[in-house]
Every structure is written in C-alpha cells, then in structure tokens.
Short mmCIF file of C-alpha atoms and ligand atoms in Angstrom, two decimals:
data_model
loop_
_atom_site.label_atom_id
_atom_site.label_comp_id
_atom_site.label_asym_id
_atom_site.label_seq_id
_atom_site.Cartn_x
_atom_site.Cartn_y
_atom_site.Cartn_z
CA UNK K 1 -21.89 166.22 221.86
CA UNK K 2 -24.50 163.69 220.75
CA UNK K 3 -22.61 160.47 221.45
CA UNK K 4 -22.51 159.25 217.86
CA UNK K 5 -20.92 155.98 216.85
CA UNK K 6 -17.42 157.04 215.93
CA UNK K 7 -15.89 156.25 212.57
CA UNK K 8 -13.08 153.70 212.30
CA UNK K 9 -9.51 155.04 212.64
CA UNK K 10 -8.88 157.07 209.51
CA UNK K 11 -6.44 159.33 207.75
CA UNK K 12 -7.62 161.89 205.24
CA UNK K 13 -4.98 163.31 202.91
CA UNK K 14 -6.22 166.41 201.10
CA UNK K 15 -4.30 167.19 197.92
CA UNK K 16 -4.96 170.88 197.42
CA UNK K 17 -4.89 171.38 201.20
CA UNK K 18 -4.01 175.06 200.76
CA UNK K 19 -7.00 175.77 198.50
CA UNK K 20 -10.38 177.37 198.92
CA UNK K 21 -12.43 174.18 199.13
CA UNK K 22 -10.33 172.89 202.02
CA UNK K 23 -10.49 176.23 203.78
CA UNK K 24 -14.20 177.03 203.32
CA UNK K 25 -15.82 173.62 203.24
CA UNK K 26 -13.73 170.57 204.13
CA UNK K 27 -12.08 171.76 207.34
CA UNK K 28 -15.27 173.35 208.76
CA UNK K 29 -17.09 170.09 207.93
CA UNK K 30 -14.43 168.01 209.72
CA UNK K 31 -14.53 170.36 212.69
CA UNK K 32 -18.30 169.88 212.97
CA UNK K 33 -17.93 166.11 212.68
CA UNK K 34 -15.47 166.42 215.56
CA UNK K 35 -17.88 168.55 217.63
CA UNK K 36 -20.67 166.06 216.97
CA UNK K 37 -18.41 163.29 218.24
CA UNK K 38 -17.96 161.31 215.03
CA UNK K 39 -14.16 161.42 214.97
CA UNK K 40 -12.13 158.81 216.88
CA UNK K 41 -8.91 159.47 218.80
CA UNK K 42 -7.06 157.77 215.94
CA UNK K 43 -7.75 160.29 213.24
CA UNK K 44 -5.60 162.63 211.18
CA UNK K 45 -6.13 165.07 208.34
CA UNK K 46 -3.05 165.97 206.33
CA UNK K 47 -3.15 168.97 204.02
CA UNK K 48 -0.78 168.57 201.07
CA UNK K 49 0.15 171.54 198.90
CA UNK K 50 3.03 173.55 197.52
CA UNK K 51 3.00 176.66 199.67
CA UNK K 52 4.75 178.28 202.58
CA UNK K 53 2.79 176.51 205.31
CA UNK K 54 4.19 174.39 208.09
CA UNK K 55 2.03 172.52 210.63
CA UNK K 56 1.49 175.60 212.78
CA UNK K 57 0.76 178.13 210.07
CA UNK K 58 -1.50 175.61 208.32
CA UNK K 59 -3.44 175.13 211.55
CA UNK K 60 -3.82 178.89 211.95
CA UNK K 61 -5.12 179.12 208.37
CA UNK K 62 -7.56 176.26 209.00
CA UNK K 63 -8.83 177.85 212.20
CA UNK K 64 -9.40 181.12 210.42
CA UNK K 65 -11.55 179.31 207.82
CA UNK K 66 -13.54 177.43 210.46
CA UNK K 67 -14.16 180.65 212.37
CA UNK K 68 -15.63 182.22 209.25
CA UNK K 69 -17.52 179.36 207.65
CA UNK K 70 -18.47 176.77 210.25
CA UNK K 71 -22.20 176.39 210.88
CA UNK K 72 -21.42 176.08 214.58
CA UNK K 73 -19.75 179.48 214.73
CA UNK K 74 -16.26 180.33 215.94
CA UNK K 75 -13.97 177.71 217.41
CA UNK K 76 -13.69 177.63 221.18
CA UNK K 77 -10.19 177.35 222.65
CA UNK K 78 -10.97 174.00 224.26
CA UNK K 79 -12.40 172.39 221.13
CA UNK K 80 -9.63 173.84 218.99
CA UNK K 81 -6.91 172.56 221.35
CA UNK K 82 -8.12 169.02 220.67
CA UNK K 83 -9.15 169.34 217.01
CA UNK K 84 -5.86 171.01 216.02
CA UNK K 85 -3.92 167.91 217.10
CA UNK K 86 -5.59 166.09 214.22
CA UNK K 87 -4.37 168.60 211.63
CA UNK K 88 -1.01 168.20 209.86
CA UNK K 89 0.63 169.63 206.79
CA UNK K 90 3.06 168.25 204.20
CA UNK K 91 4.64 170.56 201.66
CA UNK K 92 5.43 169.16 198.25
CA UNK K 93 5.10 169.17 194.51
CA UNK K 94 2.48 166.91 192.89
CA UNK K 95 5.04 165.98 190.20
CA UNK K 96 7.38 164.55 192.81
CA UNK K 97 7.16 160.80 193.54
CA UNK K 98 8.95 161.38 196.83
CA UNK K 99 5.95 163.38 198.10
CA UNK K 100 3.61 160.43 197.66
CA UNK K 101 6.13 158.04 199.18
CA UNK K 102 6.45 160.38 202.16
CA UNK K 103 2.67 160.44 202.66
CA UNK K 104 2.50 156.65 202.41
CA UNK K 105 5.35 156.16 204.90
CA UNK K 106 3.78 158.63 207.32
CA UNK K 107 0.48 156.75 207.23
CA UNK K 108 2.17 153.34 207.51
CA UNK K 109 3.97 154.57 210.62
CA UNK K 110 0.70 155.81 212.08
CA UNK K 111 -0.93 152.48 211.41
CA UNK K 112 1.93 150.74 213.11
CA UNK K 113 1.83 153.06 216.11
CA UNK K 114 -1.98 152.81 216.45
CA UNK K 115 -1.87 149.06 216.02
CA UNK K 116 -5.09 148.92 213.96
CA UNK K 117 -5.80 148.95 210.23
CA UNK K 118 -6.83 152.45 209.19
CA UNK K 119 -8.98 153.89 206.42
CA UNK K 120 -6.80 155.80 203.98
CA UNK K 121 -8.65 158.47 202.07
CA UNK K 122 -6.99 160.61 199.40
CA UNK K 123 -9.07 163.67 198.50
CA UNK K 124 -8.44 165.49 195.21
CA UNK K 125 -9.38 169.07 196.10
CA UNK K 126 -7.41 170.32 193.09
CA UNK K 127 -8.21 171.65 189.61
CA UNK K 128 -9.05 168.84 187.14
CA UNK K 129 -5.71 169.17 185.32
CA UNK K 130 -4.14 167.41 188.36
CA UNK K 131 -6.68 164.54 188.59
CA UNK K 132 -4.72 162.18 186.36
CA UNK K 133 -1.32 162.93 187.85
CA UNK K 134 -2.33 162.65 191.50
CA UNK K 135 -4.62 159.65 191.12
CA UNK K 136 -1.78 157.79 189.37
CA UNK K 137 0.82 158.70 191.96
CA UNK K 138 -1.44 157.94 194.92
CA UNK K 139 -2.13 154.50 193.49
CA UNK K 140 1.50 153.83 192.53
CA UNK K 141 2.67 154.74 196.03
CA UNK K 142 0.54 151.89 197.40
CA UNK K 143 -1.49 154.26 199.61
CA UNK K 144 -4.79 152.79 198.41
CA UNK K 145 -3.56 149.22 197.87
CA UNK K 146 -6.08 147.84 200.37
CA UNK K 147 -9.27 147.89 198.30
CA UNK K 148 -11.54 147.90 201.33
CA UNK K 149 -9.75 150.70 203.18
CA UNK K 150 -8.10 152.81 200.49
CA UNK K 151 -10.42 155.42 198.93
CA UNK K 152 -10.10 158.24 196.42
CA UNK K 153 -12.44 161.23 196.50
CA UNK K 154 -12.73 163.31 193.33
CA UNK K 155 -14.32 166.71 193.11
CA UNK K 156 -16.23 167.89 190.09
CA UNK K 157 -15.94 168.64 187.21
CA UNK K 158 -15.65 165.00 186.23
CA UNK K 159 -14.64 165.50 182.60
CA UNK K 160 -15.94 168.28 180.39
CA UNK K 161 -17.75 166.05 177.89
CA UNK K 162 -18.53 162.38 177.33
CA UNK K 163 -15.14 161.59 175.80
CA UNK K 164 -13.06 163.11 178.60
CA UNK K 165 -15.29 161.53 181.27
CA UNK K 166 -14.83 158.09 179.69
CA UNK K 167 -11.06 158.66 179.49
CA UNK K 168 -10.92 159.66 183.16
CA UNK K 169 -13.06 156.68 184.19
CA UNK K 170 -10.84 154.35 182.15
CA UNK K 171 -7.74 155.77 183.76
CA UNK K 172 -9.20 155.43 187.27
CA UNK K 173 -10.46 151.90 186.62
CA UNK K 174 -6.90 150.94 185.62
CA UNK K 175 -5.72 152.10 189.07
CA UNK K 176 -8.63 151.56 191.45
CA UNK K 177 -11.63 149.35 191.99
CA UNK K 178 -14.89 151.27 191.39
CA UNK K 179 -15.75 150.63 195.07
CA UNK K 180 -12.78 152.83 196.02
CA UNK K 181 -13.98 155.83 194.02
CA UNK K 182 -16.10 158.59 195.52
CA UNK K 183 -17.10 161.13 192.86
CA UNK K 184 -18.56 164.13 194.64
CA UNK K 185 -21.78 165.87 193.70
CA UNK K 186 -22.24 168.04 196.76
CA UNK K 187 -25.98 168.51 196.07
CA UNK K 188 -26.51 164.89 197.07
CA UNK K 189 -25.19 165.67 200.55
CA UNK K 190 -27.74 168.44 201.14
CA UNK K 191 -30.27 167.58 203.82
CA UNK K 192 -33.26 168.55 201.68
CA UNK K 193 -31.96 166.51 198.75
CA UNK K 194 -31.57 163.39 200.90
CA UNK K 195 -35.07 164.09 202.17
CA UNK K 196 -36.48 163.54 198.67
CA UNK K 197 -35.81 159.83 199.19
CA UNK K 198 -37.43 159.89 202.63
CA UNK K 199 -40.41 161.85 201.35
CA UNK K 200 -41.00 159.53 198.43
CA UNK K 201 -40.21 156.16 199.94
CA UNK K 202 -41.13 156.48 203.61
CA UNK K 203 -44.67 157.69 202.87
CA UNK K 204 -47.41 155.74 201.16
CA UNK K 205 -49.52 158.80 200.44
CA UNK K 206 -47.85 160.22 197.35
CA UNK K 207 -46.61 157.14 195.54
CA UNK K 208 -49.99 156.26 193.95
CA UNK K 209 -50.10 159.78 192.48
CA UNK K 210 -46.47 159.88 191.43
CA UNK K 211 -46.91 159.20 187.72
CA UNK K 212 -48.21 160.37 184.37
CA UNK K 213 -51.86 159.83 185.39
CA UNK K 214 -51.78 162.57 188.02
CA UNK K 215 -48.74 164.71 187.36
CA UNK K 216 -49.01 167.35 184.69
CA UNK K 217 -45.41 168.49 184.60
CA UNK K 218 -42.32 168.96 186.78
CA UNK K 219 -40.07 171.97 187.14
CA UNK K 220 -36.59 172.17 188.64
CA UNK K 221 -35.15 175.63 189.24
CA UNK K 222 -31.74 176.39 190.72
CA UNK K 223 -31.11 180.12 190.74
CA UNK K 224 -28.11 181.92 192.18
CA UNK K 225 -27.68 185.62 192.79
CA UNK K 226 -23.90 185.23 192.69
CA UNK K 227 -22.01 185.75 189.46
CA UNK K 228 -18.87 183.80 188.54
CA UNK K 229 -16.88 185.63 191.22
CA UNK K 230 -13.17 184.79 190.95
CA UNK K 231 -13.78 181.60 188.93
CA UNK K 232 -13.74 183.12 185.44
CA UNK K 233 -10.90 180.86 184.32
CA UNK K 234 -12.81 177.72 185.19
CA UNK K 235 -16.22 178.99 184.14
CA UNK K 236 -15.00 179.93 180.67
CA UNK K 237 -14.33 176.22 180.12
CA UNK K 238 -17.65 175.18 181.64
CA UNK K 239 -20.90 177.18 181.45
CA UNK K 240 -24.21 176.46 183.15
CA UNK K 241 -24.90 173.20 181.34
CA UNK K 242 -21.63 171.59 182.41
CA UNK K 243 -21.38 173.33 185.78
CA UNK K 244 -24.91 172.67 187.09
CA UNK K 245 -27.23 170.70 184.79
CA UNK K 246 -24.92 167.75 184.01
CA UNK K 247 -24.54 167.01 187.70
CA UNK K 248 -26.68 168.76 190.32
CA UNK K 249 -29.95 169.27 188.43
CA UNK K 250 -29.95 165.88 186.69
CA UNK K 251 -29.28 164.23 190.04
CA UNK K 252 -32.29 166.04 191.54
CA UNK K 253 -34.38 164.78 188.65
CA UNK K 254 -33.16 161.21 189.19
CA UNK K 255 -34.30 161.33 192.80
CA UNK K 256 -37.71 162.68 191.81
CA UNK K 257 -38.24 160.24 188.94
CA UNK K 258 -36.57 156.99 190.08
CA UNK K 259 -38.44 153.81 190.87
CA UNK K 260 -38.56 152.74 194.52
CA UNK K 261 -35.32 151.00 195.48
CA UNK K 262 -35.54 147.55 196.99
CA UNK K 263 -33.04 148.61 199.68
CA UNK K 264 -30.76 151.52 200.44
CA UNK K 265 -27.72 149.63 199.32
CA UNK K 266 -25.46 152.03 197.37
CA UNK K 267 -25.64 150.15 194.10
CA UNK K 268 -29.36 149.51 194.33
CA UNK K 269 -30.08 153.24 194.70
CA UNK K 270 -27.59 154.15 191.99
CA UNK K 271 -29.03 151.53 189.62
CA UNK K 272 -32.47 153.03 190.00
CA UNK K 273 -31.10 156.52 189.40
CA UNK K 274 -29.14 155.57 186.33
CA UNK K 275 -32.29 153.95 184.91
CA UNK K 276 -33.83 157.43 184.83
CA UNK K 277 -30.88 158.84 182.91
CA UNK K 278 -31.13 155.99 180.42
CA UNK K 279 -34.85 156.64 179.94
CA UNK K 280 -34.54 160.38 179.26
CA UNK K 281 -35.33 161.04 175.61
CA UNK K 282 -32.23 161.87 173.53
CA UNK K 283 -32.05 165.36 172.08
CA UNK K 284 -31.91 165.32 168.28
CA UNK K 285 -29.57 167.99 166.92
CA UNK K 286 -32.43 169.62 165.02
CA UNK K 287 -34.52 169.86 168.23
CA UNK K 288 -31.95 171.59 170.39
CA UNK K 289 -33.19 175.07 169.50
CA UNK K 290 -36.73 174.28 170.67
CA UNK K 291 -35.84 172.22 173.77
CA UNK K 292 -32.91 174.19 175.15
CA UNK K 293 -32.36 177.89 175.83
CA UNK K 294 -29.09 179.52 176.81
CA UNK K 295 -28.43 182.90 178.33
CA UNK K 296 -25.61 185.11 179.51
CA UNK K 297 -25.97 187.86 182.07
CA UNK K 298 -25.53 191.49 181.26
CA UNK K 299 -24.90 194.18 183.84
CA UNK K 300 -27.74 194.87 186.23
CA UNK K 301 -28.72 195.13 189.87
CA UNK K 302 -28.61 192.51 192.62
CA UNK K 303 -29.99 193.38 196.06
CA UNK K 304 -29.63 197.08 195.30
CA UNK K 305 -26.01 196.76 194.15
CA UNK K 306 -24.88 197.45 190.63
CA UNK K 307 -23.13 194.41 189.13
CA UNK K 308 -21.11 193.98 185.95
CA UNK K 309 -21.84 191.86 182.89
CA UNK K 310 -20.36 188.35 182.61
CA UNK K 311 -18.12 189.49 179.76
CA UNK K 312 -16.56 192.11 182.05
CA UNK K 313 -15.79 189.65 184.87
CA UNK K 314 -12.10 188.87 185.60
CA UNK K 315 -10.58 186.17 183.36
CA UNK K 316 -13.61 186.18 181.04
CA UNK K 317 -13.24 186.86 177.35
CA UNK K 318 -14.94 190.13 176.26
CA UNK K 319 -16.78 188.22 173.53
CA UNK K 320 -17.35 185.04 175.51
CA UNK K 321 -19.97 182.63 174.18
CA UNK K 322 -20.26 180.81 177.52
CA UNK K 323 -23.78 180.46 178.92
CA UNK K 324 -24.49 181.52 182.51
CA UNK K 325 -28.13 180.41 182.22
CA UNK K 326 -29.62 177.26 180.74
CA UNK K 327 -33.20 176.01 180.49
CA UNK K 328 -34.12 172.62 179.06
CA UNK K 329 -37.17 170.52 178.47
CA UNK K 330 -36.89 166.75 178.96
CA UNK K 331 -39.12 163.74 178.59
CA UNK K 332 -38.62 160.43 180.35
CA UNK K 333 -39.69 157.60 178.11
CA UNK K 334 -40.98 154.97 180.50
CA UNK K 335 -44.33 153.80 181.85
CA UNK K 336 -44.32 156.12 184.84
CA UNK K 337 -43.42 159.35 183.07
CA UNK K 338 -44.39 159.03 179.42
CA UNK K 339 -45.64 162.39 178.14
CA UNK K 340 -44.88 164.39 181.34
CA UNK K 341 -42.70 167.38 180.43
CA UNK K 342 -39.84 168.18 182.76
CA UNK K 343 -38.54 171.73 182.68
CA UNK K 344 -35.20 172.59 184.20
CA UNK K 345 -33.43 175.91 184.52
CA UNK K 346 -30.43 177.31 186.29
CA UNK K 347 -28.61 180.59 186.14
CA UNK K 348 -26.21 182.95 187.80
CA UNK K 349 -27.06 186.55 188.67
CA UNK K 350 -30.76 185.80 188.89
CA UNK K 351 -33.46 187.78 190.70
CA UNK K 352 -33.43 185.35 193.61
CA UNK K 353 -31.18 182.70 195.17
CA UNK K 354 -33.39 179.65 195.39
CA UNK K 355 -33.42 175.94 194.54
CA UNK K 356 -36.84 174.42 194.22
CA UNK K 357 -38.61 171.45 192.64
CA UNK K 358 -42.26 171.85 191.70
CA UNK K 359 -44.59 168.96 190.96
CA UNK K 360 -47.65 170.31 189.22
CA UNK K 361 -50.64 167.95 189.36
CA UNK K 362 -53.30 167.67 186.70
CA UNK K 363 -56.50 169.69 187.00
CA UNK K 364 -59.67 168.12 188.38
CA UNK K 365 -61.44 166.20 185.61
CA UNK K 366 -64.66 168.19 186.02
CA UNK K 367 -65.41 171.52 187.74
CA UNK K 368 -68.55 170.92 189.83
CA UNK K 369 -68.52 174.36 191.40
CA UNK K 370 -70.09 177.32 189.58
CA UNK K 371 -67.61 179.26 187.44
CA UNK K 372 -67.82 182.31 189.73
CA UNK K 373 -66.38 180.35 192.67
CA UNK K 374 -63.43 179.28 190.64
CA UNK K 375 -61.72 182.50 189.68
CA UNK K 376 -58.63 181.80 191.76
CA UNK K 377 -58.60 178.09 191.11
CA UNK K 378 -55.19 176.47 190.72
CA UNK K 379 -54.23 172.83 190.23
CA UNK K 380 -52.61 171.05 193.18
CA UNK K 381 -48.95 171.67 193.48
CA UNK K 382 -46.23 170.15 195.59
CA UNK K 383 -43.15 172.27 196.12
CA UNK K 384 -39.91 170.84 197.48
CA UNK K 385 -37.73 173.72 198.62
CA UNK K 386 -34.09 172.71 198.63
CA UNK K 387 -32.62 176.05 199.72
CA UNK K 388 -32.28 178.61 201.20
CA UNK K 389 -35.48 178.07 203.25
CA UNK K 390 -35.92 174.35 203.56
CA UNK K 391 -39.27 172.67 203.46
CA UNK K 392 -42.18 171.24 201.53
CA UNK K 393 -45.39 172.96 200.57
CA UNK K 394 -48.60 171.37 199.31
CA UNK K 395 -51.07 173.65 197.60
CA UNK K 396 -54.75 172.76 197.42
CA UNK K 397 -58.10 174.53 197.11
CA UNK K 398 -60.15 175.55 200.13
CA UNK K 399 -63.37 177.41 200.67
CA UNK K 400 -62.73 181.02 201.61
CA UNK K 401 -64.53 181.66 204.92
CA UNK K 402 -67.76 183.57 204.38
CA UNK K 403 -71.34 183.16 203.35
CA UNK K 404 -70.54 182.70 199.68
CA UNK K 405 -68.90 179.64 198.16
CA UNK K 406 -65.57 180.96 196.94
CA UNK K 407 -62.53 178.80 196.33
CA UNK K 408 -58.99 179.86 196.97
CA UNK K 409 -55.63 178.05 196.91
CA UNK K 410 -54.05 177.50 200.35
CA UNK K 411 -50.85 175.82 201.47
CA UNK K 412 -49.92 173.13 203.92
CA UNK K 413 -46.34 173.69 204.80
CA UNK K 414 -43.53 171.72 206.44
CA UNK K 415 -40.71 173.98 207.41
CA UNK K 416 -37.43 172.63 208.76
CA UNK K 417 -36.77 175.68 210.89
CA UNK K 418 -40.11 175.28 212.67
CA UNK K 419 -40.10 171.50 212.94
CA UNK K 420 -36.53 170.95 214.07
CA UNK K 421 -34.18 172.72 216.42
CA UNK K 422 -30.45 173.04 215.90
CA UNK K 423 -28.51 173.63 212.74
CA UNK K 424 -28.52 171.31 209.76
CA UNK K 425 -25.29 169.54 208.80
CA UNK K 426 -23.58 170.91 205.73
CA UNK K 427 -23.43 168.71 202.63
CA UNK K 428 -19.70 168.12 203.10
CA UNK K 429 -20.21 166.78 206.62
CA UNK K 430 -22.57 164.11 205.32
CA UNK K 431 -20.34 163.30 202.38
CA UNK K 432 -17.09 163.07 204.36
CA UNK K 433 -18.76 160.90 206.98
CA UNK K 434 -20.04 158.61 204.23
CA UNK K 435 -16.54 158.32 202.74
CA UNK K 436 -15.10 157.33 206.13
CA UNK K 437 -17.92 154.84 206.59
CA UNK K 438 -17.48 153.43 203.08
CA UNK K 439 -21.01 154.29 201.97
CA UNK K 440 -21.09 155.36 198.30
CA UNK K 441 -24.87 155.86 197.98
CA UNK K 442 -24.56 159.64 197.67
CA UNK K 443 -21.65 159.53 195.22
CA UNK K 444 -21.65 159.33 191.46
CA UNK K 445 -20.84 156.00 189.89
CA UNK K 446 -18.91 155.91 186.59
CA UNK K 447 -21.99 154.99 184.53
CA UNK K 448 -24.08 157.80 186.04
CA UNK K 449 -21.52 160.41 185.09
CA UNK K 450 -21.18 159.06 181.57
CA UNK K 451 -24.95 158.78 181.03
CA UNK K 452 -25.43 162.38 182.11
CA UNK K 453 -22.75 163.55 179.69
CA UNK K 454 -24.13 161.39 176.88
CA UNK K 455 -27.54 162.97 177.35
CA UNK K 456 -26.24 166.53 177.09
CA UNK K 457 -23.74 166.08 174.27
CA UNK K 458 -26.14 167.11 171.46
CA UNK K 459 -26.86 170.37 173.30
CA UNK K 460 -23.20 171.03 174.11
CA UNK K 461 -22.26 170.32 170.50
CA UNK K 462 -24.97 172.56 169.09
CA UNK K 463 -24.07 175.40 171.42
CA UNK K 464 -20.35 175.23 170.78
CA UNK K 465 -20.84 174.97 167.00
CA UNK K 466 -23.00 178.11 166.88
CA UNK K 467 -22.25 181.18 168.92
CA UNK K 468 -25.29 182.77 170.44
CA UNK K 469 -26.20 185.79 168.30
CA UNK K 470 -27.72 187.74 171.18
CA UNK K 471 -25.42 187.34 174.21
CA UNK K 472 -25.69 188.96 176.72
CA UNK K 473 -29.43 188.33 176.70
CA UNK K 474 -30.59 188.83 180.28
CA UNK K 475 -30.04 191.53 182.81
CA UNK K 476 -28.37 190.60 186.07
CA UNK K 477 -31.12 190.46 188.71
CA UNK K 478 -33.81 189.29 186.26
CA UNK K 479 -35.52 185.94 185.76
CA UNK K 480 -33.37 185.10 182.75
CA UNK K 481 -33.81 185.39 178.99
CA UNK K 482 -37.30 185.82 177.50
CA UNK K 483 -36.70 182.73 175.35
CA UNK K 484 -36.90 180.59 178.51
CA UNK K 485 -40.34 182.03 179.26
CA UNK K 486 -41.34 181.43 175.65
CA UNK K 487 -40.14 177.80 175.75
CA UNK K 488 -42.49 176.89 178.58
CA UNK K 489 -45.31 179.22 177.49
CA UNK K 490 -45.54 177.32 174.19
CA UNK K 491 -46.81 174.37 176.24
CA UNK K 492 -49.34 176.53 178.09
CA UNK K 493 -47.30 176.63 181.32
CA UNK K 494 -45.25 179.22 183.14
CA UNK K 495 -42.25 178.97 185.44
CA UNK K 496 -43.27 178.74 189.07
CA UNK K 497 -41.28 179.95 192.05
CA UNK K 498 -43.02 179.25 195.34
CA UNK K 499 -40.54 179.78 198.15
CA UNK K 500 -41.13 178.37 201.59
CA UNK K 501 -42.06 181.20 203.95
CA UNK K 502 -39.56 182.28 206.53
CA UNK K 503 -40.81 180.97 209.87
CA UNK K 504 -42.20 183.51 212.33
CA UNK K 505 -40.23 181.97 215.12
CA UNK K 506 -37.37 179.54 215.53
C1 LIG D 1 -20.97 174.28 192.19
C2 LIG D 1 -20.82 175.11 190.95
O1 LIG D 1 -20.90 172.91 191.88
O2 LIG D 1 -22.24 174.55 192.77
C3 LIG D 1 -20.95 176.58 191.29
O3 LIG D 1 -19.54 174.87 190.39
C4 LIG D 1 -22.24 176.85 192.01
O4 LIG D 1 -20.87 177.37 190.11
C5 LIG D 1 -22.40 175.90 193.18
O5 LIG D 1 -22.21 178.18 192.47
C6 LIG D 1 -23.77 176.02 193.80
O6 LIG D 1 -23.80 175.27 194.99
P1 LIG D 1 -24.76 175.68 196.19
O7 LIG D 1 -24.53 174.61 197.21
O8 LIG D 1 -24.31 177.04 196.64
O9 LIG D 1 -26.14 175.69 195.62
#
C-alpha cells in the first residue's frame, strides 16, 4: 500500500456489468486501485445486467476475472475479503424504468447512511445500440442530477461517422452537462501515452527542434498480431479506420503535434489537441487513393501458428469489404508543421505487436566527413515506444572505435523496465481514478470526437462507395499490403520499426 490520497466517497454503476470489459478490464483495474489504497471505505461498484447472477455469483465471476487479468496477479484471501464487500449486483432489463429507479434509490439510501454527498458514476460498458436508451434512463431517473457529482462514462465507438457522432452528442447534451461526460479512449490512459506530454513539456531540450525546420517526417505505427477474435459482428460495422485511426492514432498525433498548454487544466489541454485536428489538411475525394491505403488480411502464420483469413472469421461476411489495415498520409497546415508529412498505419494480424511513434529528423546540411566514413549514416531519429516494451530511443551518429574514422548510428535508450521497479498501472486504472476525481483531461470532448470524424469522412465515403478490388491483399503475419510501402516510398521514405530492446535485467 502506498498511502495515496483516497478518492471521495463514490458509487460506480456499470451497465453491462456481466460483459467482457467489466470482467477483463474494469474490475481488475478497481481491484488494483483498492490495493494501491485509492478507494475509501465509502465505495461501491454495482454491476447491472440481465443475467443469472446474484451478489455472490457475481463476486465469484469478478474474482475469476481479477485472478486472470490483474497486473498484480491473483487475489489474496485477505484482500479479496475486503474488496468483495464493495461489489454488488442488480439484475434488470435496460428497457425497464424500474431498474433505473431501483439503482437511484439504492444510491440515495447509501448516501443517507454514509451521511456525505457521493460521486455517482454511471458507466456504459455496453454495445453502442444501448447508449441512447441507458443514457436517457440514467438521466431521467435523477441519478446524475447533481452536475458536479453525477458522471456518465461512455465507451467507444462514439458514433460510426460524423452524423451519428453529432446525433449522439446532441442527445447527451440534452441530458447532461459536457462536464459530466467522460468519453473513453483507453490509449490516453496508457502510461507511455501520458508520458508524451511529460517528455515534450517538462524538458526544454527538444522543443526548439520540434518543428518543420528540424523534423523531416513523423510515423505512427500501431500493429497487432491478434485478428478480430470473437468481435466479427462489431468489426464488420467498423474496420481499422473507425476502430483505431479515428480515435487512438489521431489522439497520439494530437499529443505529438499540439502546442504547449498553458496549464494542465482539462479544457486547456483539450483545446490545444483539438487545434491539431482542425489544422490537419482535409482529404479531397480525388486524393483519397494516393493518401490512404486499405488492406484486409488473408490466411497466414502468426508466431508459428496457422491463422485464417478475415473473411473466414466468425460473424464475418465471406465477401467482406471491411479493412483490417489502414495507412494514411496527413499534413498539418500550421506554422509548426507545414510541409512535414505524417504517416500513420495500423493493422490486425501483422508481423509484430507493437505501437511506436517515430520522429525522423532532417539530415545534416553538409557532410563534412569523407564519403567512405558515411556508409552507415542515418539521420537522427527519436522513437517513442508505446508498447509492448516501453521506452524512448534517440538515434545519433558516433565514431566506431578504431584507428579509422568510421561513422555508425548508435542509440541512447530510456527503458521503463530498467529505470523503474514495480508494475505500471493499466490504462483503465488511470482513467477510472480520473473519473472519480472529476478530471476529464484524458477523455474525449464532444468537439474532438466530431473533428476526428469530420477529418476521416472523405476516406470512409470513398472506401464504402468502392469495394476494394483486391481484398484480401496481405498475408496474416506480414507487414501489410505492398501499396502501403509504395505510398511512403513515393516520398523517398520507408516505414520504420525500431522496438525498444528488452532489458537484460529487471
Ligand atoms: C480497441 C479496438 O479500441 O483497441 C481493438 O477496438 C484493438 O480492435 C484495441 O484491439 C487495441 O488496444 P491495445 O490496448 O491492446 O493496444
């Protein structure tokens, strides 16, 4: 226990309490917040679902999830004995007003018994088709009537295009104050993603170089080895552009490209981020084919295992036109970034599971060393490794030891596993703690979500209007379709993957 300042008395009601997100992510995150001493005595988490659970069987289910997925390993009997007293279950149908009234009454009674005002958080861990229904009923029940203490957390996907995102925002703004809304993008809770802000704005060294005068181009790669797994139904309505680029990758870009915030006030940071989205050059319909590449995985091999093609996955149409890979080229039209290309790519069933941001600096203006010394010369490169190995690597030239003058690129490396002991909090721990503490910095504001959709609409429209003639166009376990290599090669660049080395010791 670290003796953290505990959160105010709070109740978290998870709609979709019987689902996978609650089981794998939310409950293990709460358990770790409990172990790290963030949770007060006056705390309760209520799972709400339509299933066969009661309090006891729900607790057993929760414990089973924590034992499998918690970063701190299996529950101990002592810790569980205490934590389990926080966990409750209410069975009910989301269509039924009585369910929401029951939740509200339960929480009112708790507030009365505890004798203090409590934070009331409703968490929508449900498929998007329930967002409207539950957010209406939660609000109508009066659960979130106190603007300062009543909060609504919404998982992605937030809409599936600009129109539906605006409709959902309009609906929510009719029921809640924007300050009550916490739209999740779990990438923003990742330790290495938060560290982008620290790296950029707590160090004076890089800021003078962080612009078009010194940076040649930027690459963002988020590769997964996993396929769509059991999520074919959802993924058929999404694809890589909606599932990853609209949210996670564009948010990474905002953190890399934003201007320094005046303070870390939630709206100040979010204003600076949304400025980036506004400055990104719009795609013209006729440019989509040269600035965006889509792919879909075929059968192949991952880690020595044979895997099936996307079109053969459960709940996927055999002639699906949904992309499982997307690569795009952006420009940010402002003073800092004018003319600096930004390449982004993400895909499922790739050759590696890695998320990495590469800042490629411009070459030296003049090579003073004789050509023969320069054979291995590379421009400076800064690599921010988001996952799985976490760290930062700076590549520069050095003289190879010996009697001749030979230059070779070497790396300076910061590696979390070597620099820090202990395990890193999971994204959901950070995000849940922030919700309880009323800090929305790491959550998506309405205008951010809409700007990101607006930016991608020309690509989404072009891709849905024209089926890809060559799907599937990359083998599972490869680096994606050749067109993505061609897109960047046209500019004289190539995709870079420079993972952080595994540490020799921990
Ligand atoms: C989710 C996407 O938002 O992010 C998934 O819906 C994807 O398709 C996941 O697998 C990736 O998250 P992480 O944290 O594993 O990189």
